[in-house]
mmCIF file of C-alpha atoms and ligand atoms in Angstrom:
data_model
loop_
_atom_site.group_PDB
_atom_site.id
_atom_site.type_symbol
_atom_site.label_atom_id
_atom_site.label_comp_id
_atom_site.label_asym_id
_atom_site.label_seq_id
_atom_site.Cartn_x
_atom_site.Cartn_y
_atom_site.Cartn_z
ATOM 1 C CA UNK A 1 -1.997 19.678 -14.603
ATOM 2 C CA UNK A 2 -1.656 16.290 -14.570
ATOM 3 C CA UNK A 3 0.801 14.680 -16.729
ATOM 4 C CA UNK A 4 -1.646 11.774 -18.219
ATOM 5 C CA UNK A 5 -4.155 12.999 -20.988
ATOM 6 C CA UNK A 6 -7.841 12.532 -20.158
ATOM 7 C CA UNK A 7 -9.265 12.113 -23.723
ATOM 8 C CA UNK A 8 -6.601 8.841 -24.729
ATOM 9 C CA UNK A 9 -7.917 6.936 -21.476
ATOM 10 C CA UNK A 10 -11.777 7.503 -22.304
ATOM 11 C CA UNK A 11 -11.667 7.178 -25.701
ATOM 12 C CA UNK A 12 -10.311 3.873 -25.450
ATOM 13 C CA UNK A 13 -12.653 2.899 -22.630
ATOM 14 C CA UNK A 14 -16.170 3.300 -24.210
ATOM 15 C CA UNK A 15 -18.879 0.883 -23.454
ATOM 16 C CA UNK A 16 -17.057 0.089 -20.157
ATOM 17 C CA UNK A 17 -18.145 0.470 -16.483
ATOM 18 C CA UNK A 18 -14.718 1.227 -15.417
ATOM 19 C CA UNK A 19 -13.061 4.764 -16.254
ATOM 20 C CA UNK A 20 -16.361 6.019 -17.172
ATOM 21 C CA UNK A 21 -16.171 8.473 -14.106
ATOM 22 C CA UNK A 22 -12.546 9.380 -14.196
ATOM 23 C CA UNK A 23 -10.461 11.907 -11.526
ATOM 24 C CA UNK A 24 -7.084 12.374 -12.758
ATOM 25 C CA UNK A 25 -4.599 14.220 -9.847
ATOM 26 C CA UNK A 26 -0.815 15.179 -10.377
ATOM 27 C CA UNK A 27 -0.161 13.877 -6.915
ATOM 28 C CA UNK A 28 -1.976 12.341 -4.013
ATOM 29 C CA UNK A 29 -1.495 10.418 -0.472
ATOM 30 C CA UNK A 30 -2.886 7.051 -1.817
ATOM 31 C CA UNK A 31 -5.291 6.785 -4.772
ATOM 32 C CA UNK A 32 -7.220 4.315 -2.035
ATOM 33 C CA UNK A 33 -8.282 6.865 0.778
ATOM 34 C CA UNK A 34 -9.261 9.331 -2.319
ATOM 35 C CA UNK A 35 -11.874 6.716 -3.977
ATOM 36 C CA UNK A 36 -12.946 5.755 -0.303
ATOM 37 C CA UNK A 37 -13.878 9.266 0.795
ATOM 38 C CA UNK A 38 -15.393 9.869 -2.687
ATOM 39 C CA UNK A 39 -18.055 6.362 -2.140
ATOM 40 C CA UNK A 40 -18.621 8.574 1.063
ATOM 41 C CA UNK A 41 -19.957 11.546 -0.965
ATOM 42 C CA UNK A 42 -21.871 8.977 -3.354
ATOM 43 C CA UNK A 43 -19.376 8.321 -6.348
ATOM 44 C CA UNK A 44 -20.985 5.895 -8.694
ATOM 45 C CA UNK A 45 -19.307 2.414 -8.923
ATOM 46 C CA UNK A 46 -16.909 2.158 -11.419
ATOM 47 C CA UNK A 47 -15.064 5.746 -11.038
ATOM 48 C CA UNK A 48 -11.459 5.450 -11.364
ATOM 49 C CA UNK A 49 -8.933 7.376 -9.806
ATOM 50 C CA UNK A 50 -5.316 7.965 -11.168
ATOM 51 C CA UNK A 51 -2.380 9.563 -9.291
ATOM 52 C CA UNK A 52 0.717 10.785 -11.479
ATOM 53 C CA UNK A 53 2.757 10.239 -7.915
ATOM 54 C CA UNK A 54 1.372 9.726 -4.578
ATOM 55 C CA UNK A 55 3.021 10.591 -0.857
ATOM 56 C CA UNK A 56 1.302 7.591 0.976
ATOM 57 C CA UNK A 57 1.313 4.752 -1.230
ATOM 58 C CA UNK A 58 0.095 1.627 0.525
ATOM 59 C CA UNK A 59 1.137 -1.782 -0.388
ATOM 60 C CA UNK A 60 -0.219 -5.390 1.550
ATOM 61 C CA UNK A 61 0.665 -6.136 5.199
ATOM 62 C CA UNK A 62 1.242 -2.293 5.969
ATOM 63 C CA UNK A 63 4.330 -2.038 3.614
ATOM 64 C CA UNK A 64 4.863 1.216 1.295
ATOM 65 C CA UNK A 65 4.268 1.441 -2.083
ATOM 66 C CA UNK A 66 6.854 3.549 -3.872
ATOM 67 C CA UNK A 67 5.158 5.845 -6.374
ATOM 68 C CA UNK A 68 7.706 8.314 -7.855
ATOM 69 C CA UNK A 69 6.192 10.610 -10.612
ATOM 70 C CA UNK A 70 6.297 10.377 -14.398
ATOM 71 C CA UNK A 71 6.782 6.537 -15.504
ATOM 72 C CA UNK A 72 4.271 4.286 -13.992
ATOM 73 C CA UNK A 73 0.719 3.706 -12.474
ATOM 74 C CA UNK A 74 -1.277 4.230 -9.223
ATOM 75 C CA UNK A 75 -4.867 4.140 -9.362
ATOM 76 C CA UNK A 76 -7.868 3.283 -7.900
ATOM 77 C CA UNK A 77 -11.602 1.979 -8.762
ATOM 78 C CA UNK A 78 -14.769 2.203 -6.859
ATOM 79 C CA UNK A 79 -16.662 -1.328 -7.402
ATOM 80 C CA UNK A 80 -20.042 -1.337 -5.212
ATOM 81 C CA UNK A 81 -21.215 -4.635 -6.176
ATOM 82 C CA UNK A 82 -21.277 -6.345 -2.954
ATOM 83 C CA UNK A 83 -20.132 -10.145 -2.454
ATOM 84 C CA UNK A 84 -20.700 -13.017 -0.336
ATOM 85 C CA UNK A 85 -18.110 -14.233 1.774
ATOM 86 C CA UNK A 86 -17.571 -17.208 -0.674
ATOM 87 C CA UNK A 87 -16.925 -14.733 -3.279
ATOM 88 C CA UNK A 88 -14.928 -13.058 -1.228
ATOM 89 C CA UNK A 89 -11.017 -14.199 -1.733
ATOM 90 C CA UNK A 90 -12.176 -14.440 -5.450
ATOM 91 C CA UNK A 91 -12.078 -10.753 -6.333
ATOM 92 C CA UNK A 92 -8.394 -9.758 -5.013
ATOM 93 C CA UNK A 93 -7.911 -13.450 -7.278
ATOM 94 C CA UNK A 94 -10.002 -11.873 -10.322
ATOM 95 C CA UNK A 95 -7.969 -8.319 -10.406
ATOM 96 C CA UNK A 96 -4.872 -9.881 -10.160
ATOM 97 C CA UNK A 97 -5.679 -12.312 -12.967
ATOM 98 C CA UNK A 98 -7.410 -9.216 -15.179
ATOM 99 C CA UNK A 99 -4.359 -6.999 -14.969
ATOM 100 C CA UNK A 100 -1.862 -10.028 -15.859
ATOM 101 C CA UNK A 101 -4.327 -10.476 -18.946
ATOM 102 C CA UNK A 102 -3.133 -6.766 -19.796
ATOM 103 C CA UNK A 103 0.560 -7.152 -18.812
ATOM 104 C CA UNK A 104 1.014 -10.537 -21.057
ATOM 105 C CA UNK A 105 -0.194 -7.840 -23.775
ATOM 106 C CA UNK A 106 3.675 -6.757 -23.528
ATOM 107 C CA UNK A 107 5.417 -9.845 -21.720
ATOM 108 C CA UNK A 108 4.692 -13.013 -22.575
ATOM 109 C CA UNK A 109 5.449 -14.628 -19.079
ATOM 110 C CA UNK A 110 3.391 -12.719 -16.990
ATOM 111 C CA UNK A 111 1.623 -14.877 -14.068
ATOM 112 C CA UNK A 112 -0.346 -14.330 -11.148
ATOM 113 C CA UNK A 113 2.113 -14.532 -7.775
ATOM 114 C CA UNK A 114 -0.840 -15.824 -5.155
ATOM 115 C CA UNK A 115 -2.857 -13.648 -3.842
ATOM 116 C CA UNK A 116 -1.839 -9.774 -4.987
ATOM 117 C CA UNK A 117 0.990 -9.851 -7.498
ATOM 118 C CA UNK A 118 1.484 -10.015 -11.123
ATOM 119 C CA UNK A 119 5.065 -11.124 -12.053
ATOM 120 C CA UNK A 120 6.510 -11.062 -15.405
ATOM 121 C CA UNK A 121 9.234 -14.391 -14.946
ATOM 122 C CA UNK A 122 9.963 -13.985 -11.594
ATOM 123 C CA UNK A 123 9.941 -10.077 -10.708
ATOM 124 C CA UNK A 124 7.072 -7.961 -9.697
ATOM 125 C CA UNK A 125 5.507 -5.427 -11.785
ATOM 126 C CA UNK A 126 2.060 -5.028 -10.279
ATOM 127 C CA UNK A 127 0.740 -5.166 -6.784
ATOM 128 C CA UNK A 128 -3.299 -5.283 -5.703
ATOM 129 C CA UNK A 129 -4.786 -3.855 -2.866
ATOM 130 C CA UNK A 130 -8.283 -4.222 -2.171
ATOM 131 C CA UNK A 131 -9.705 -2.780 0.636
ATOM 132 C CA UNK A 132 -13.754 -2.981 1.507
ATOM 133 C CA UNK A 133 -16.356 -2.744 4.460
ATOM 134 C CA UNK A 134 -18.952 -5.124 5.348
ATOM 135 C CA UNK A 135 -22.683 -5.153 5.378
ATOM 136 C CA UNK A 136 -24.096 -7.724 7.700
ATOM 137 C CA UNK A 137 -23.230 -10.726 5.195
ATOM 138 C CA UNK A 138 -22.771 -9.042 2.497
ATOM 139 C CA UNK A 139 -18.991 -7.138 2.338
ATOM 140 C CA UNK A 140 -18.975 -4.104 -0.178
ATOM 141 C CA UNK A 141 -18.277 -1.047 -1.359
ATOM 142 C CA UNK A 142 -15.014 -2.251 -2.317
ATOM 143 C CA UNK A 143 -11.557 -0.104 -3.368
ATOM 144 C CA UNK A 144 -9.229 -1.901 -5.817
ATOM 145 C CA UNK A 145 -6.019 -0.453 -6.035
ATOM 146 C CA UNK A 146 -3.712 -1.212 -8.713
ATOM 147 C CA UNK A 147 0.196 -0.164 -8.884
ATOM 148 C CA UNK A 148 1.378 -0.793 -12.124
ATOM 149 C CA UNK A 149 5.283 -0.218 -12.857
ATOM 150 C CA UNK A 150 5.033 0.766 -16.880
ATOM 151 C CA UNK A 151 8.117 3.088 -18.042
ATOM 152 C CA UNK A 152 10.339 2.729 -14.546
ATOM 153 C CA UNK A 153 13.724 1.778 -15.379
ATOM 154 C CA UNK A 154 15.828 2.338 -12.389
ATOM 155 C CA UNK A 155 14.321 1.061 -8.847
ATOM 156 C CA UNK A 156 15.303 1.643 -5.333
ATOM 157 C CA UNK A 157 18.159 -0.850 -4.261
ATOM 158 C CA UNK A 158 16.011 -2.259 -1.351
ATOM 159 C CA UNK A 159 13.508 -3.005 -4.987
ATOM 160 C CA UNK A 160 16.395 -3.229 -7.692
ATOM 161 C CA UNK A 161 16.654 -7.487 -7.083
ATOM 162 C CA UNK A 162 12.783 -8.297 -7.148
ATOM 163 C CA UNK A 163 10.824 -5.449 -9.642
ATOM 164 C CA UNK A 164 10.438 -4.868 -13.253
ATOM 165 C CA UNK A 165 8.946 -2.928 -15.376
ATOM 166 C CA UNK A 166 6.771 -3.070 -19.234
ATOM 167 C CA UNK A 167 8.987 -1.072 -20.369
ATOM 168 C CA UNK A 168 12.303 -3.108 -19.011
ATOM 169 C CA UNK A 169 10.185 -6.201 -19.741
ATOM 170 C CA UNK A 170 9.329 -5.336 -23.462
ATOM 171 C CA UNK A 171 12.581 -2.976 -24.359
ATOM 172 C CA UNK A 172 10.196 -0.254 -25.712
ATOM 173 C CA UNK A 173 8.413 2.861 -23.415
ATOM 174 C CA UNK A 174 5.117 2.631 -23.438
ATOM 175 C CA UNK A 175 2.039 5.078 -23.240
ATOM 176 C CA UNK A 176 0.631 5.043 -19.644
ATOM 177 C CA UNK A 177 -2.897 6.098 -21.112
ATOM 178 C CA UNK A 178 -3.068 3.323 -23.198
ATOM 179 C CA UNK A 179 -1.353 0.364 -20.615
ATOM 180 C CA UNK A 180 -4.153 1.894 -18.231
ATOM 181 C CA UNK A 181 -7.516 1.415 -20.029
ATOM 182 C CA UNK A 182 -5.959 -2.338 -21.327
ATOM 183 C CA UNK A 183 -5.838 -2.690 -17.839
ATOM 184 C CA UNK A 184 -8.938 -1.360 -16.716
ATOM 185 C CA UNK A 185 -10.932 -3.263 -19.554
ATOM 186 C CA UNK A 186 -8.977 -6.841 -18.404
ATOM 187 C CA UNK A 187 -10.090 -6.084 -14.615
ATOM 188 C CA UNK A 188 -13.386 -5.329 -15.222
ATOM 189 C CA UNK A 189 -14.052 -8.418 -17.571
ATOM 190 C CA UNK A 190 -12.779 -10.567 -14.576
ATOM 191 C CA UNK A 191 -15.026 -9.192 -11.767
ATOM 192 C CA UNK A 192 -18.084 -9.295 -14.365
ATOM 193 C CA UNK A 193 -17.332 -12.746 -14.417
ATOM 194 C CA UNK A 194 -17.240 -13.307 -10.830
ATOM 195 C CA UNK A 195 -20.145 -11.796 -10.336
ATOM 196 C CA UNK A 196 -21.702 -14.169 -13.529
ATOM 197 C CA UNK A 197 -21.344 -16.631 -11.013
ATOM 198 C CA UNK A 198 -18.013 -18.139 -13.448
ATOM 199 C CA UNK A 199 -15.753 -19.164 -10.377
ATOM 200 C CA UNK A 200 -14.595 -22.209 -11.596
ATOM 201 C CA UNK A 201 -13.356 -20.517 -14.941
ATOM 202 C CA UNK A 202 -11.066 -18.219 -12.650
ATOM 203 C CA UNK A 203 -9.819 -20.928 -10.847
ATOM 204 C CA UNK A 204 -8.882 -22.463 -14.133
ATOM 205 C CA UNK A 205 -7.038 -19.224 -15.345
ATOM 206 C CA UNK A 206 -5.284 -18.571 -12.588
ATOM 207 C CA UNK A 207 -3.919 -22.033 -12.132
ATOM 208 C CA UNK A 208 -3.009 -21.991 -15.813
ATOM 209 C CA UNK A 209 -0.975 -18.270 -15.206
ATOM 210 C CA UNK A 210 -0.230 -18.942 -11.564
ATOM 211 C CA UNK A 211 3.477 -18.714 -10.273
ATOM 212 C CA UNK A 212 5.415 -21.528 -9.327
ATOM 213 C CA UNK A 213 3.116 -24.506 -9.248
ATOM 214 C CA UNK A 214 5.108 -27.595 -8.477
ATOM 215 C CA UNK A 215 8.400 -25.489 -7.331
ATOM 216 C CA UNK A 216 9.433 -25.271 -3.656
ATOM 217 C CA UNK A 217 7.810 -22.579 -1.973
ATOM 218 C CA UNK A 218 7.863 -20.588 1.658
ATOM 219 C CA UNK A 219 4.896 -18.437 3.139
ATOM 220 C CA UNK A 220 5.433 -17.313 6.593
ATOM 221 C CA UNK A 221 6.397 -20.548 8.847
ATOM 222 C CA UNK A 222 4.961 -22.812 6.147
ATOM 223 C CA UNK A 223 6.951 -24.680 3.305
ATOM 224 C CA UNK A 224 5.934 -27.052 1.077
ATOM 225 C CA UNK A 225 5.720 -27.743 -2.893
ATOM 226 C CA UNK A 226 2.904 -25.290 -4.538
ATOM 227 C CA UNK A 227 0.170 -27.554 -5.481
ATOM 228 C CA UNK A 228 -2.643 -24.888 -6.865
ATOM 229 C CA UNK A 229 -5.494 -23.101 -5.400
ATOM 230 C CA UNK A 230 -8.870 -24.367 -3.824
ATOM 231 C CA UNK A 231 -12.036 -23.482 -4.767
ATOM 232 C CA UNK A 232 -12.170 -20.951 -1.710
ATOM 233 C CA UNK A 233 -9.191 -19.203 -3.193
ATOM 234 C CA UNK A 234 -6.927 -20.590 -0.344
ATOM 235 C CA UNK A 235 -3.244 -22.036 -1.752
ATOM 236 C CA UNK A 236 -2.673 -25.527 -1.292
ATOM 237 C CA UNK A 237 0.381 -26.928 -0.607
ATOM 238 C CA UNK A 238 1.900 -30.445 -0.931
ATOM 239 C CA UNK A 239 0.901 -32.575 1.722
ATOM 240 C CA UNK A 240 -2.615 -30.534 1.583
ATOM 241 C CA UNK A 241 -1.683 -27.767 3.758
ATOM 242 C CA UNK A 242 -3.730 -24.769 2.923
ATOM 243 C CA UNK A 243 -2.652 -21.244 3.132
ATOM 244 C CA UNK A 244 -5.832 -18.130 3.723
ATOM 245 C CA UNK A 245 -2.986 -15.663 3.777
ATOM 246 C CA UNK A 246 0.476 -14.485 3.766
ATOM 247 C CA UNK A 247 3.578 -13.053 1.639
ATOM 248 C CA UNK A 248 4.648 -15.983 -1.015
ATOM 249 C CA UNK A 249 8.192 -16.409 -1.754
ATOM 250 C CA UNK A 250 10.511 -19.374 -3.462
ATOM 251 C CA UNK A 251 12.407 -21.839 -1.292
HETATM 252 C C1 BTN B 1 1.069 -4.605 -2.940
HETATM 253 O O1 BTN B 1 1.586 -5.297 -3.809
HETATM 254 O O2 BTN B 1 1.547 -4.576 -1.800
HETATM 255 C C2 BTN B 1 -0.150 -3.793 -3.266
HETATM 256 C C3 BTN B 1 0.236 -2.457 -3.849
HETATM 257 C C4 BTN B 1 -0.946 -1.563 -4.186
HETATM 258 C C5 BTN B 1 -0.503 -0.184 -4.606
HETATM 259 C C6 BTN B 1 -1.631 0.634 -5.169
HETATM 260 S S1 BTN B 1 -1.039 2.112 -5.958
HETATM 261 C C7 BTN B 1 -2.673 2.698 -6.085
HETATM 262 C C8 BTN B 1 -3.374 2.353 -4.782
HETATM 263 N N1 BTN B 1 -3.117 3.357 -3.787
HETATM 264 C C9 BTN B 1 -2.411 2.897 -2.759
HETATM 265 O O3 BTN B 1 -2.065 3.568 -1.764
HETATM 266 N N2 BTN B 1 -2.131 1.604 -2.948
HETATM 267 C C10 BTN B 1 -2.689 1.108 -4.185
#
């Protein structure tokens, strides 16, 4: 039995793409390899799965994703639209500005940490990892994997210094059923517009909720001032330097 309740995520998820197929497991190895083998064995686009806790949770760049039981989210959705490689950066963009849509539903300075992070001030709460396989040009099925911390009050001390949660954000617990399809609704309005072609109305909502535009700012060897993003999704830096890829942090 899992500990999230079915019927409170579906009913609030009608009319949607997203959720409509929905696998709910008490624990997993990552939410990721589970929607991946299911596209194997045909799942329709769209399906969702949620872990309560998972063993293997993957972050970016290889690095663990801790997913303890009971407070927050880990799940996972099958998208088989297929993009272009222009459209490409744009969708790990479009999640991460969907599920800060849903977060600034409970904090009111949530913003988009370039490319995979949501922040609320200047701790994470939610990390993206999309993961995909290519088709001659075209690069699709895709997995979008969401970790959402929602309820977690106490983190690991190698975590305590840079992670939040809803719940410590907003001073009030909240129900994982309903942070989840606010969520899931939020991402799935941002990759329909993607896919509308509406590129240059993400770029403007993500520079308007993106983190630390005109502060100081270090990724990998480079450090500059953050000047915004390009229209390929790269980061720009002052100077015009521009970044394809990398962990983000403040000078
Ligand atoms: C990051 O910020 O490094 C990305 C974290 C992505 C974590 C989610 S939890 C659900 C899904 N399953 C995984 O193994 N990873 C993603």
């Amino acid at each position: 039995m899992t500990a999230l309740d079915r019927e409170s995520i579906t009913g609030a998820l009608i009319g949607r793409s997203y959720g409509r197929s929905l696998d709910l497991k008490e624990r997993t190895g990552s939410t990721n390899d589970d929607v991946r083998e299911a596209a194997g064995g045909g799942a329709p686009s769209g399906l969702v799965i949620v872990a309560d806790a998972q063993d293997r949770g993957r972050g970016a760049h290889g690095r663990v994703w801790s997913s303890p039981p009971g407070e927050d989210l880990y799940f996972s959705i099958l998208e088989r639209r297929t993009l272009d490689g222009a459209q490409l950066p744009w969708l790990t963009l479009a999640v991460g500005l969907g599920v800060r849509d849903a977060v600034s539903g409970y904090a009111s300075d949530a913003r988009c940490k370039w490319p995979n992070d949501v922040l609320i001030g200047d701790r994470k709460c939610a990390g993206i990892l999309v993961e995909s396989s290519s088709m001659g040009n075209r690069v699709g099925p895709f997995v979008i994997g969401v970790g959402l911390d929602v309820n977690r009050t106490v983190f690991a001390p190698e975590l305590a210094e840079a992670a939040t949660s809803l719940r410590l954000a907003s001073n009030h617990s909240l129900t994982r059923e309903t942070v989840l399809a606010n969520v899931l609704s939020a991402i799935e309005a941002r990759v329909d517009q993607l896919h509308a072609g509406q590129r240059d109305a993400l770029k403007r909502d993500l520079t308007s909720h993106l983190a630390w535009i005109g502060q100081q700012v270090l990724i990998d060897q480079h450090q500059g001032t953050l000047v915004g993003i390009d229209d390929d999704g790269a980061l720009r830096l002052s100077g015009g330097e521009r970044i394809l890829s990398g962990t983000l942090r403040r000078a």
